């Protein structure tokens, strides 16, 4: 695919190149190009055996902090396909488009909101007048020509929450302030792609719509901006590579009163990881007027009826996964050899422990290693590997971010102890094999 460049990047101070991350992702099974054997398709990606674990862990941490750790948020899983009226009400049919200009000299295409000046940022050539490109994927429901209904693949998960506002209010006994959390696929026919998974055409969002009484919106907005920034820091993103950026008035989406982006210093420059917006009562009012259904809240205690304001933290799962990969990537030289490792927070590591027999031709050692693997797996992903020398096995686990390697050796057969090696420090401790379960529980659950 002939993808065009996004020139929104700023200074580059992270020393990881996106190609290092993409190479490691492919080599080790984190992320693959979709339908690669046919030459792929632009900006669509598949998550491999380790990628799915990492992605699931990111989503589980988000769900835990948004739903399990609170009592004012409910979950939802709305369908991707919705009645197309939804997208009229939300404003997507009339205004979800990018303005693009082509360079008449080098023929590259740019988003006009991402470039400064009126000439080509690459070659200085003259640009065409901006043209509007629709970002929604259109398809059809039903099979008979003429009777089929034109529909869209949802470009955001949020609308599934708004149209279910009354269902959740009536079935959950929540009242404002309360939120609805959802993780799911979204689709955008992005024109300016590139930068690995950063801007994909099919991606996942994790969105919370938090409904509050008008007048309380500003304090809740501040609360969520801070909470969402701290979520990334709490999972190990380096503070110096994360910042908040407030949208200028002319940058705000049509529904937003205020918006902050959480930005991460990606190799191509500071870019958006998540947006936190004060969407006001825009969406509920729009859906009320188009559907004819009242979407509001009646407060029994005060006798007041109002349309709640909405604070929306909206993050991308794929962008978070990419940021956690970049953030974790380390190289160092150990005894004249380069060591690459992924320093993930234990909660995000795809594999929590690897059990490695020192001698694979000694059946008692192999048997003990299998027993240990069986004993500690179940709750976490644990692997057994005896396909190389111990040095290579350690390197393999380092490179995929496994925090603990457990080695079974000849002495283990006599004293029942194993060696546990920690990924980042490479420190080793000798532990009773029977104490491993508690050791891991402590390390993995109490981060
Ligand atoms: P951008 O300006 O980078 O296109 P956006 O402001 O349009 O992003 P939102 O509509 O606010 O993005 O979507 C919320 C979140 O969804 C973003 O912060 C991002 O993490 C994620 N997201 C949006 N579009 C994509 C995409 N094409 N690929 C991957 N993630 C995306």
Short mmCIF file of C-alpha atoms and ligand atoms in Angstrom, two decimals:
data_model
loop_
_atom_site.label_atom_id
_atom_site.label_comp_id
_atom_site.label_asym_id
_atom_site.label_seq_id
_atom_site.Cartn_x
_atom_site.Cartn_y
_atom_site.Cartn_z
CA UNK A 1 0.00 0.00 0.00
CA UNK A 2 1.23 3.46 -0.78
CA UNK A 3 0.91 5.07 2.61
CA UNK A 4 1.48 8.76 3.08
CA UNK A 5 3.56 10.32 5.81
CA UNK A 6 2.28 11.84 9.00
CA UNK A 7 4.55 14.74 9.89
CA UNK A 8 3.10 15.52 13.30
CA UNK A 9 6.24 14.34 15.14
CA UNK A 10 8.49 16.65 17.16
CA UNK A 11 11.92 16.10 18.62
CA UNK A 12 13.14 12.54 18.99
CA UNK A 13 14.93 11.71 22.20
CA UNK A 14 13.99 8.10 22.82
CA UNK A 15 16.78 5.96 21.46
CA UNK A 16 14.57 3.11 20.30
CA UNK A 17 13.69 3.12 16.62
CA UNK A 18 10.22 1.93 15.66
CA UNK A 19 11.87 -0.54 13.30
CA UNK A 20 13.62 -2.20 16.30
CA UNK A 21 10.25 -2.65 17.95
CA UNK A 22 8.64 -3.87 14.72
CA UNK A 23 11.49 -6.34 14.13
CA UNK A 24 11.36 -7.73 17.63
CA UNK A 25 7.58 -7.88 17.45
CA UNK A 26 7.69 -10.01 14.35
CA UNK A 27 10.66 -12.19 15.36
CA UNK A 28 9.27 -13.02 18.79
CA UNK A 29 5.56 -13.11 17.98
CA UNK A 30 4.10 -9.90 19.36
CA UNK A 31 2.71 -8.25 16.22
CA UNK A 32 2.51 -9.39 12.61
CA UNK A 33 1.43 -7.63 9.45
CA UNK A 34 -2.10 -8.77 8.64
CA UNK A 35 -2.46 -11.22 5.70
CA UNK A 36 1.26 -10.90 5.12
CA UNK A 37 1.45 -13.84 2.71
CA UNK A 38 -0.61 -11.80 0.24
CA UNK A 39 1.54 -8.73 0.69
CA UNK A 40 -0.45 -7.44 3.65
CA UNK A 41 -2.98 -4.63 3.74
CA UNK A 42 -2.05 -1.15 4.80
CA UNK A 43 -2.17 -0.42 8.53
CA UNK A 44 -3.95 -3.56 9.68
CA UNK A 45 -2.13 -5.73 12.23
CA UNK A 46 -2.40 -9.10 13.92
CA UNK A 47 -1.33 -9.84 17.47
CA UNK A 48 0.73 -13.00 17.83
CA UNK A 49 1.09 -15.40 20.79
CA UNK A 50 2.90 -12.84 22.96
CA UNK A 51 1.08 -9.80 21.61
CA UNK A 52 -2.29 -11.17 22.63
CA UNK A 53 -1.01 -11.81 26.17
CA UNK A 54 0.39 -8.27 26.43
CA UNK A 55 -2.75 -6.76 24.98
CA UNK A 56 -5.00 -8.79 27.29
CA UNK A 57 -2.90 -7.70 30.27
CA UNK A 58 -3.20 -4.02 29.28
CA UNK A 59 -6.96 -4.39 28.92
CA UNK A 60 -7.24 -6.29 32.21
CA UNK A 61 -5.37 -3.54 34.06
CA UNK A 62 -7.60 -0.89 32.52
CA UNK A 63 -10.74 -2.88 33.40
CA UNK A 64 -9.48 -3.43 36.93
CA UNK A 65 -8.81 0.26 37.53
CA UNK A 66 -12.02 1.41 35.81
CA UNK A 67 -14.50 -1.22 36.97
CA UNK A 68 -13.26 -3.64 39.66
CA UNK A 69 -11.55 -1.06 41.86
CA UNK A 70 -14.60 1.23 41.95
CA UNK A 71 -18.30 1.00 42.61
CA UNK A 72 -19.47 3.82 40.35
CA UNK A 73 -18.67 2.24 36.97
CA UNK A 74 -20.48 -0.52 35.04
CA UNK A 75 -19.18 -2.44 32.04
CA UNK A 76 -20.70 -2.79 28.58
CA UNK A 77 -20.00 -4.67 25.38
CA UNK A 78 -22.03 -3.02 22.60
CA UNK A 79 -22.05 -4.27 19.02
CA UNK A 80 -19.81 -2.84 16.33
CA UNK A 81 -22.71 -2.45 13.91
CA UNK A 82 -25.28 0.13 14.93
CA UNK A 83 -28.36 1.75 13.47
CA UNK A 84 -26.91 4.37 11.10
CA UNK A 85 -29.01 7.09 12.73
CA UNK A 86 -26.45 6.86 15.54
CA UNK A 87 -23.77 8.37 13.35
CA UNK A 88 -26.02 11.17 12.19
CA UNK A 89 -26.74 12.10 15.79
CA UNK A 90 -23.09 11.91 16.83
CA UNK A 91 -22.01 14.21 14.02
CA UNK A 92 -19.83 11.60 12.32
CA UNK A 93 -21.83 11.51 9.07
CA UNK A 94 -21.48 15.24 8.56
CA UNK A 95 -18.02 15.88 9.97
CA UNK A 96 -15.85 12.81 10.54
CA UNK A 97 -13.30 13.49 7.87
CA UNK A 98 -9.69 14.53 7.48
CA UNK A 99 -8.69 17.48 5.35
CA UNK A 100 -5.85 16.38 3.10
CA UNK A 101 -3.61 18.20 0.65
CA UNK A 102 -1.33 16.69 -2.00
CA UNK A 103 2.07 18.04 -2.96
CA UNK A 104 2.12 18.86 -6.66
CA UNK A 105 5.89 18.22 -6.78
CA UNK A 106 6.65 15.06 -4.76
CA UNK A 107 3.05 13.77 -4.78
CA UNK A 108 3.01 13.06 -1.04
CA UNK A 109 -0.21 13.58 0.87
CA UNK A 110 -0.55 15.38 4.22
CA UNK A 111 -3.20 16.05 6.84
CA UNK A 112 -3.51 19.82 6.86
CA UNK A 113 -4.05 19.88 10.64
CA UNK A 114 -0.67 18.20 11.14
CA UNK A 115 1.51 20.54 9.07
CA UNK A 116 2.62 24.12 9.47
CA UNK A 117 2.67 26.59 6.57
CA UNK A 118 1.18 26.24 3.16
CA UNK A 119 3.89 24.38 1.28
CA UNK A 120 5.02 20.74 1.34
CA UNK A 121 6.91 19.93 4.57
CA UNK A 122 9.03 17.39 2.65
CA UNK A 123 10.14 19.22 -0.49
CA UNK A 124 8.71 22.74 -0.21
CA UNK A 125 6.50 22.17 -3.27
CA UNK A 126 3.06 23.71 -3.81
CA UNK A 127 0.12 21.92 -2.15
CA UNK A 128 -3.33 21.37 -3.60
CA UNK A 129 -6.35 22.89 -1.89
CA UNK A 130 -7.35 20.69 1.09
CA UNK A 131 -9.91 18.00 0.25
CA UNK A 132 -12.12 16.16 2.70
CA UNK A 133 -11.75 12.36 3.15
CA UNK A 134 -14.44 10.40 4.93
CA UNK A 135 -12.96 8.27 7.72
CA UNK A 136 -15.85 5.84 8.25
CA UNK A 137 -15.98 2.41 6.62
CA UNK A 138 -19.32 1.93 4.90
CA UNK A 139 -20.90 -1.48 4.35
CA UNK A 140 -24.35 -3.02 4.06
CA UNK A 141 -26.73 -5.01 6.19
CA UNK A 142 -29.05 -7.32 4.25
CA UNK A 143 -28.50 -8.98 0.94
CA UNK A 144 -31.08 -7.76 -1.55
CA UNK A 145 -29.95 -4.80 -3.62
CA UNK A 146 -32.26 -1.92 -2.92
CA UNK A 147 -33.44 -3.43 0.37
CA UNK A 148 -30.04 -3.45 2.00
CA UNK A 149 -29.31 -0.82 4.62
CA UNK A 150 -26.13 1.21 4.35
CA UNK A 151 -24.34 1.05 7.67
CA UNK A 152 -20.95 1.95 9.10
CA UNK A 153 -18.38 0.08 11.10
CA UNK A 154 -18.21 2.10 14.30
CA UNK A 155 -15.38 4.65 14.34
CA UNK A 156 -15.52 4.89 18.17
CA UNK A 157 -17.00 2.76 20.93
CA UNK A 158 -18.50 5.71 22.81
CA UNK A 159 -21.81 5.86 20.94
CA UNK A 160 -22.69 2.31 22.01
CA UNK A 161 -22.61 3.64 25.56
CA UNK A 162 -24.72 6.74 24.90
CA UNK A 163 -27.51 4.84 23.16
CA UNK A 164 -27.61 2.40 26.12
CA UNK A 165 -27.72 5.19 28.70
CA UNK A 166 -31.28 4.48 29.85
CA UNK A 167 -30.82 0.68 29.75
CA UNK A 168 -27.89 0.92 32.11
CA UNK A 169 -29.48 3.50 34.34
CA UNK A 170 -32.65 1.37 34.68
CA UNK A 171 -30.93 -1.97 35.17
CA UNK A 172 -27.99 -1.11 37.39
CA UNK A 173 -29.27 1.21 40.12
CA UNK A 174 -26.44 3.63 39.40
CA UNK A 175 -27.05 7.37 39.47
CA UNK A 176 -24.81 10.27 38.50
CA UNK A 177 -21.93 10.53 39.05
CA UNK A 178 -21.45 7.13 37.42
CA UNK A 179 -19.66 5.72 34.42
CA UNK A 180 -19.88 3.04 31.77
CA UNK A 181 -16.68 1.36 30.60
CA UNK A 182 -16.19 -0.46 27.36
CA UNK A 183 -13.31 -2.00 25.43
CA UNK A 184 -13.82 -2.87 21.78
CA UNK A 185 -12.87 -2.61 18.15
CA UNK A 186 -13.20 0.59 16.17
CA UNK A 187 -12.55 1.20 12.49
CA UNK A 188 -11.29 4.27 10.67
CA UNK A 189 -10.34 4.52 7.04
CA UNK A 190 -7.18 6.44 7.98
CA UNK A 191 -5.45 8.13 5.08
CA UNK A 192 -2.24 9.22 6.75
CA UNK A 193 -0.87 6.01 8.19
CA UNK A 194 2.60 4.67 8.95
CA UNK A 195 4.46 4.46 12.27
CA UNK A 196 3.76 0.77 12.83
CA UNK A 197 0.53 0.19 14.79
CA UNK A 198 0.21 3.82 15.91
CA UNK A 199 -2.45 4.68 13.36
CA UNK A 200 -4.30 1.53 12.31
CA UNK A 201 -7.46 1.11 10.30
CA UNK A 202 -8.82 -1.51 12.70
CA UNK A 203 -7.96 -0.92 16.35
CA UNK A 204 -9.28 -1.24 19.87
CA UNK A 205 -10.40 1.50 22.18
CA UNK A 206 -10.89 1.54 25.93
CA UNK A 207 -13.43 4.20 26.72
CA UNK A 208 -15.22 5.40 29.79
CA UNK A 209 -18.23 7.69 29.60
CA UNK A 210 -18.67 9.22 33.02
CA UNK A 211 -22.07 10.88 33.56
CA UNK A 212 -22.19 13.77 36.01
CA UNK A 213 -24.54 16.50 37.12
CA UNK A 214 -23.99 19.71 35.08
CA UNK A 215 -21.91 22.01 37.23
CA UNK A 216 -19.90 19.11 38.63
CA UNK A 217 -18.31 18.43 35.25
CA UNK A 218 -15.21 20.55 35.72
CA UNK A 219 -14.13 18.90 38.93
CA UNK A 220 -14.69 15.42 37.45
CA UNK A 221 -12.81 16.45 34.35
CA UNK A 222 -9.76 17.39 36.47
CA UNK A 223 -10.12 14.13 38.37
CA UNK A 224 -10.07 11.96 35.23
CA UNK A 225 -7.21 13.84 33.56
CA UNK A 226 -5.07 13.18 36.62
CA UNK A 227 -6.25 9.59 37.09
CA UNK A 228 -5.58 8.62 33.50
CA UNK A 229 -2.10 10.20 33.46
CA UNK A 230 -1.24 8.33 36.66
CA UNK A 231 -2.51 5.01 35.28
CA UNK A 232 0.28 4.94 32.69
CA UNK A 233 2.90 6.03 35.24
CA UNK A 234 1.67 3.34 37.66
CA UNK A 235 2.30 0.71 35.00
CA UNK A 236 5.86 1.84 34.48
CA UNK A 237 5.79 4.50 31.74
CA UNK A 238 8.71 6.85 32.46
CA UNK A 239 7.51 10.23 33.68
CA UNK A 240 9.85 12.15 31.38
CA UNK A 241 8.23 10.43 28.37
CA UNK A 242 4.64 11.24 29.29
CA UNK A 243 2.94 14.63 29.25
CA UNK A 244 -0.46 16.27 29.21
CA UNK A 245 -1.34 18.68 26.43
CA UNK A 246 -4.45 20.80 26.50
CA UNK A 247 -6.30 21.35 23.21
CA UNK A 248 -6.39 24.94 21.97
CA UNK A 249 -9.96 26.24 21.41
CA UNK A 250 -9.66 25.91 17.61
CA UNK A 251 -8.53 22.29 17.97
CA UNK A 252 -11.48 21.11 20.09
CA UNK A 253 -13.88 18.55 18.61
CA UNK A 254 -17.38 19.89 17.89
CA UNK A 255 -18.80 18.23 21.02
CA UNK A 256 -16.02 19.16 23.45
CA UNK A 257 -15.86 21.93 26.00
CA UNK A 258 -12.35 20.98 27.03
CA UNK A 259 -9.87 18.26 26.13
CA UNK A 260 -6.44 17.09 27.28
CA UNK A 261 -4.33 14.56 25.45
CA UNK A 262 -2.05 12.20 27.33
CA UNK A 263 0.99 12.17 25.05
CA UNK A 264 3.86 9.71 24.98
CA UNK A 265 7.25 10.40 23.48
CA UNK A 266 7.13 7.86 20.65
CA UNK A 267 10.25 7.51 18.46
CA UNK A 268 8.55 9.77 15.88
CA UNK A 269 7.86 12.44 18.51
CA UNK A 270 5.21 13.35 21.11
CA UNK A 271 1.93 11.75 20.02
CA UNK A 272 -1.50 11.07 21.48
CA UNK A 273 -2.05 7.98 23.62
CA UNK A 274 -5.39 8.99 25.04
CA UNK A 275 -7.77 11.93 25.04
CA UNK A 276 -9.82 13.07 28.02
CA UNK A 277 -12.72 15.26 26.91
CA UNK A 278 -15.59 17.10 28.53
CA UNK A 279 -18.28 16.15 25.99
CA UNK A 280 -20.93 18.16 27.84
CA UNK A 281 -24.53 17.01 27.26
CA UNK A 282 -23.97 17.04 23.49
CA UNK A 283 -24.35 13.31 22.77
CA UNK A 284 -27.33 12.55 25.02
CA UNK A 285 -29.19 15.59 23.69
CA UNK A 286 -28.43 14.69 20.08
CA UNK A 287 -29.63 11.10 20.56
CA UNK A 288 -32.73 12.32 22.41
CA UNK A 289 -33.70 14.64 19.62
CA UNK A 290 -33.07 12.19 16.77
CA UNK A 291 -34.57 9.11 18.44
CA UNK A 292 -37.41 10.88 20.22
CA UNK A 293 -36.48 9.01 23.42
CA UNK A 294 -35.82 10.98 26.58
CA UNK A 295 -32.24 10.45 27.72
CA UNK A 296 -31.98 12.19 31.05
CA UNK A 297 -31.91 11.57 34.79
CA UNK A 298 -34.59 12.28 37.37
CA UNK A 299 -33.21 12.87 40.83
CA UNK A 300 -35.81 11.59 43.32
CA UNK A 301 -34.21 13.36 46.24
CA UNK A 302 -34.32 16.87 44.72
CA UNK A 303 -37.11 16.43 42.20
CA UNK A 304 -34.72 17.69 39.51
CA UNK A 305 -34.52 16.35 35.97
CA UNK A 306 -31.37 16.98 33.99
CA UNK A 307 -29.30 15.74 31.05
CA UNK A 308 -25.97 14.65 32.50
CA UNK A 309 -22.66 16.01 31.27
CA UNK A 310 -20.12 13.44 30.14
CA UNK A 311 -16.42 13.21 30.90
CA UNK A 312 -14.74 10.81 28.53
CA UNK A 313 -11.29 9.28 28.92
CA UNK A 314 -10.74 7.56 25.57
CA UNK A 315 -7.59 5.51 25.09
CA UNK A 316 -6.28 3.27 22.34
CA UNK A 317 -5.35 -0.28 23.32
CA UNK A 318 -2.94 -0.62 20.39
CA UNK A 319 -1.23 2.68 21.12
CA UNK A 320 -0.89 1.72 24.78
CA UNK A 321 0.60 -1.65 23.80
CA UNK A 322 3.07 0.12 21.50
CA UNK A 323 4.01 2.62 24.19
CA UNK A 324 4.54 -0.15 26.78
CA UNK A 325 6.75 -2.03 24.30
CA UNK A 326 8.84 1.06 23.53
CA UNK A 327 9.04 2.00 27.20
CA UNK A 328 10.23 -1.49 28.15
CA UNK A 329 12.87 -1.87 25.43
CA UNK A 330 16.44 -1.96 26.80
CA UNK A 331 19.79 -2.99 25.44
CA UNK A 332 23.04 -3.37 27.38
CA UNK A 333 26.36 -5.11 27.06
CA UNK A 334 26.95 -7.99 29.44
CA UNK A 335 30.31 -9.74 29.31
CA UNK A 336 30.98 -8.34 25.83
CA UNK A 337 27.63 -9.50 24.51
CA UNK A 338 24.63 -7.39 23.68
CA UNK A 339 21.60 -8.16 25.80
CA UNK A 340 18.14 -6.97 24.74
CA UNK A 341 15.37 -7.17 27.26
CA UNK A 342 11.86 -5.86 27.79
CA UNK A 343 11.53 -4.38 31.23
CA UNK A 344 7.76 -4.71 31.55
CA UNK A 345 5.90 -4.14 34.78
CA UNK A 346 5.22 -7.66 36.07
CA UNK A 347 1.49 -7.20 35.53
CA UNK A 348 1.97 -6.61 31.82
CA UNK A 349 4.63 -9.24 31.07
CA UNK A 350 3.15 -11.75 28.58
CA UNK A 351 4.82 -14.71 30.25
CA UNK A 352 5.37 -14.53 34.00
CA UNK A 353 7.86 -17.35 34.45
CA UNK A 354 9.89 -19.79 32.38
CA UNK A 355 10.99 -23.13 33.77
CA UNK A 356 14.32 -24.21 32.29
CA UNK A 357 16.09 -27.51 32.97
CA UNK A 358 19.88 -27.10 33.02
CA UNK A 359 20.44 -30.56 31.54
CA UNK A 360 17.77 -31.83 29.24
CA UNK A 361 19.29 -35.28 28.90
CA UNK A 362 18.76 -36.03 32.58
CA UNK A 363 15.20 -37.38 32.87
CA UNK A 364 14.92 -36.63 36.62
CA UNK A 365 15.72 -32.98 36.00
CA UNK A 366 13.24 -32.74 33.11
CA UNK A 367 10.60 -34.45 35.21
CA UNK A 368 11.14 -32.10 38.15
CA UNK A 369 11.02 -29.08 35.80
CA UNK A 370 7.71 -30.31 34.34
CA UNK A 371 6.30 -30.83 37.83
CA UNK A 372 7.25 -27.29 38.80
CA UNK A 373 5.74 -25.88 35.60
CA UNK A 374 2.49 -27.75 36.29
CA UNK A 375 2.44 -26.54 39.86
CA UNK A 376 2.83 -22.83 39.15
CA UNK A 377 0.87 -22.42 35.93
CA UNK A 378 -2.87 -21.92 35.63
CA UNK A 379 -3.28 -18.46 37.02
CA UNK A 380 -0.36 -17.06 34.98
CA UNK A 381 1.18 -17.92 31.67
CA UNK A 382 4.22 -20.09 32.43
CA UNK A 383 6.38 -21.83 29.84
CA UNK A 384 8.80 -24.73 29.84
CA UNK A 385 11.76 -24.57 27.45
CA UNK A 386 14.69 -26.93 26.94
CA UNK A 387 15.47 -26.25 23.30
CA UNK A 388 18.82 -24.45 23.73
CA UNK A 389 21.69 -23.85 26.12
CA UNK A 390 20.82 -22.01 29.32
CA UNK A 391 22.51 -18.81 28.07
CA UNK A 392 20.33 -18.73 24.99
CA UNK A 393 17.21 -19.65 26.95
CA UNK A 394 17.80 -16.69 29.29
CA UNK A 395 18.30 -14.36 26.32
CA UNK A 396 15.11 -15.55 24.69
CA UNK A 397 13.10 -14.90 27.85
CA UNK A 398 14.80 -11.52 28.40
CA UNK A 399 13.84 -10.43 24.93
CA UNK A 400 10.16 -11.14 25.51
CA UNK A 401 10.16 -9.62 28.98
CA UNK A 402 9.67 -12.70 31.18
CA UNK A 403 10.41 -11.46 34.71
CA UNK A 404 11.43 -14.80 36.27
CA UNK A 405 13.43 -17.75 34.96
CA UNK A 406 13.47 -20.84 37.14
CA UNK A 407 16.34 -23.21 36.57
CA UNK A 408 16.37 -26.82 37.69
CA UNK A 409 19.85 -28.40 38.04
CA UNK A 410 21.50 -31.52 39.44
CA UNK A 411 21.61 -30.09 42.95
CA UNK A 412 17.86 -29.44 42.77
CA UNK A 413 17.34 -33.22 42.77
CA UNK A 414 19.13 -33.45 46.12
CA UNK A 415 18.07 -30.33 48.00
CA UNK A 416 14.71 -29.61 46.31
CA UNK A 417 15.86 -26.05 45.55
CA UNK A 418 15.83 -24.16 42.27
CA UNK A 419 17.49 -20.99 41.00
CA UNK A 420 15.26 -18.02 40.31
CA UNK A 421 16.79 -15.36 38.06
CA UNK A 422 15.24 -11.91 37.86
CA UNK A 423 15.17 -10.38 34.37
CA UNK A 424 16.37 -6.79 34.89
CA UNK A 425 19.05 -7.25 37.56
CA UNK A 426 19.93 -10.82 36.53
CA UNK A 427 20.21 -11.47 40.29
CA UNK A 428 19.76 -15.09 41.23
CA UNK A 429 18.34 -16.60 44.41
CA UNK A 430 18.08 -20.21 45.50
CA UNK A 431 14.58 -21.16 46.67
CA UNK A 432 12.76 -24.28 47.80
CA UNK A 433 10.72 -25.42 44.79
CA UNK A 434 7.72 -25.69 47.13
CA UNK A 435 8.04 -21.98 47.97
CA UNK A 436 7.86 -20.87 44.32
CA UNK A 437 4.13 -20.47 44.16
CA UNK A 438 4.05 -18.03 47.05
CA UNK A 439 7.17 -16.26 45.82
CA UNK A 440 5.55 -15.62 42.41
CA UNK A 441 2.20 -14.71 43.92
CA UNK A 442 3.91 -12.10 46.04
CA UNK A 443 5.98 -10.68 43.17
CA UNK A 444 3.25 -10.73 40.54
CA UNK A 445 0.21 -9.69 42.49
CA UNK A 446 1.62 -7.06 44.79
CA UNK A 447 3.30 -4.78 42.26
P1 LIG B 1 -5.46 11.17 16.11
O1 LIG B 1 -5.53 12.69 16.20
O2 LIG B 1 -4.14 10.62 16.47
O3 LIG B 1 -6.02 10.65 14.84
P2 LIG B 1 -7.91 11.14 17.50
O4 LIG B 1 -7.82 12.42 18.30
O5 LIG B 1 -8.72 11.14 16.28
O6 LIG B 1 -6.43 10.59 17.22
P3 LIG B 1 -9.77 9.94 19.27
O7 LIG B 1 -10.89 10.05 18.34
O8 LIG B 1 -9.71 10.91 20.41
O9 LIG B 1 -8.39 9.98 18.46
O10 LIG B 1 -9.70 8.44 19.79
C1 LIG B 1 -9.32 8.13 21.12
C2 LIG B 1 -8.12 7.24 21.14
O11 LIG B 1 -8.28 6.13 20.25
C3 LIG B 1 -6.82 7.91 20.69
O12 LIG B 1 -6.23 8.59 21.75
C4 LIG B 1 -5.98 6.73 20.26
O13 LIG B 1 -5.31 6.13 21.36
C5 LIG B 1 -7.02 5.75 19.73
N1 LIG B 1 -7.03 5.83 18.27
C6 LIG B 1 -7.73 6.68 17.49
N2 LIG B 1 -7.50 6.44 16.19
C7 LIG B 1 -6.64 5.41 16.15
C8 LIG B 1 -6.04 4.68 15.09
N3 LIG B 1 -6.29 4.96 13.82
N4 LIG B 1 -5.20 3.65 15.41
C9 LIG B 1 -4.95 3.34 16.68
N5 LIG B 1 -5.50 3.99 17.72
C10 LIG B 1 -6.34 5.01 17.47
#
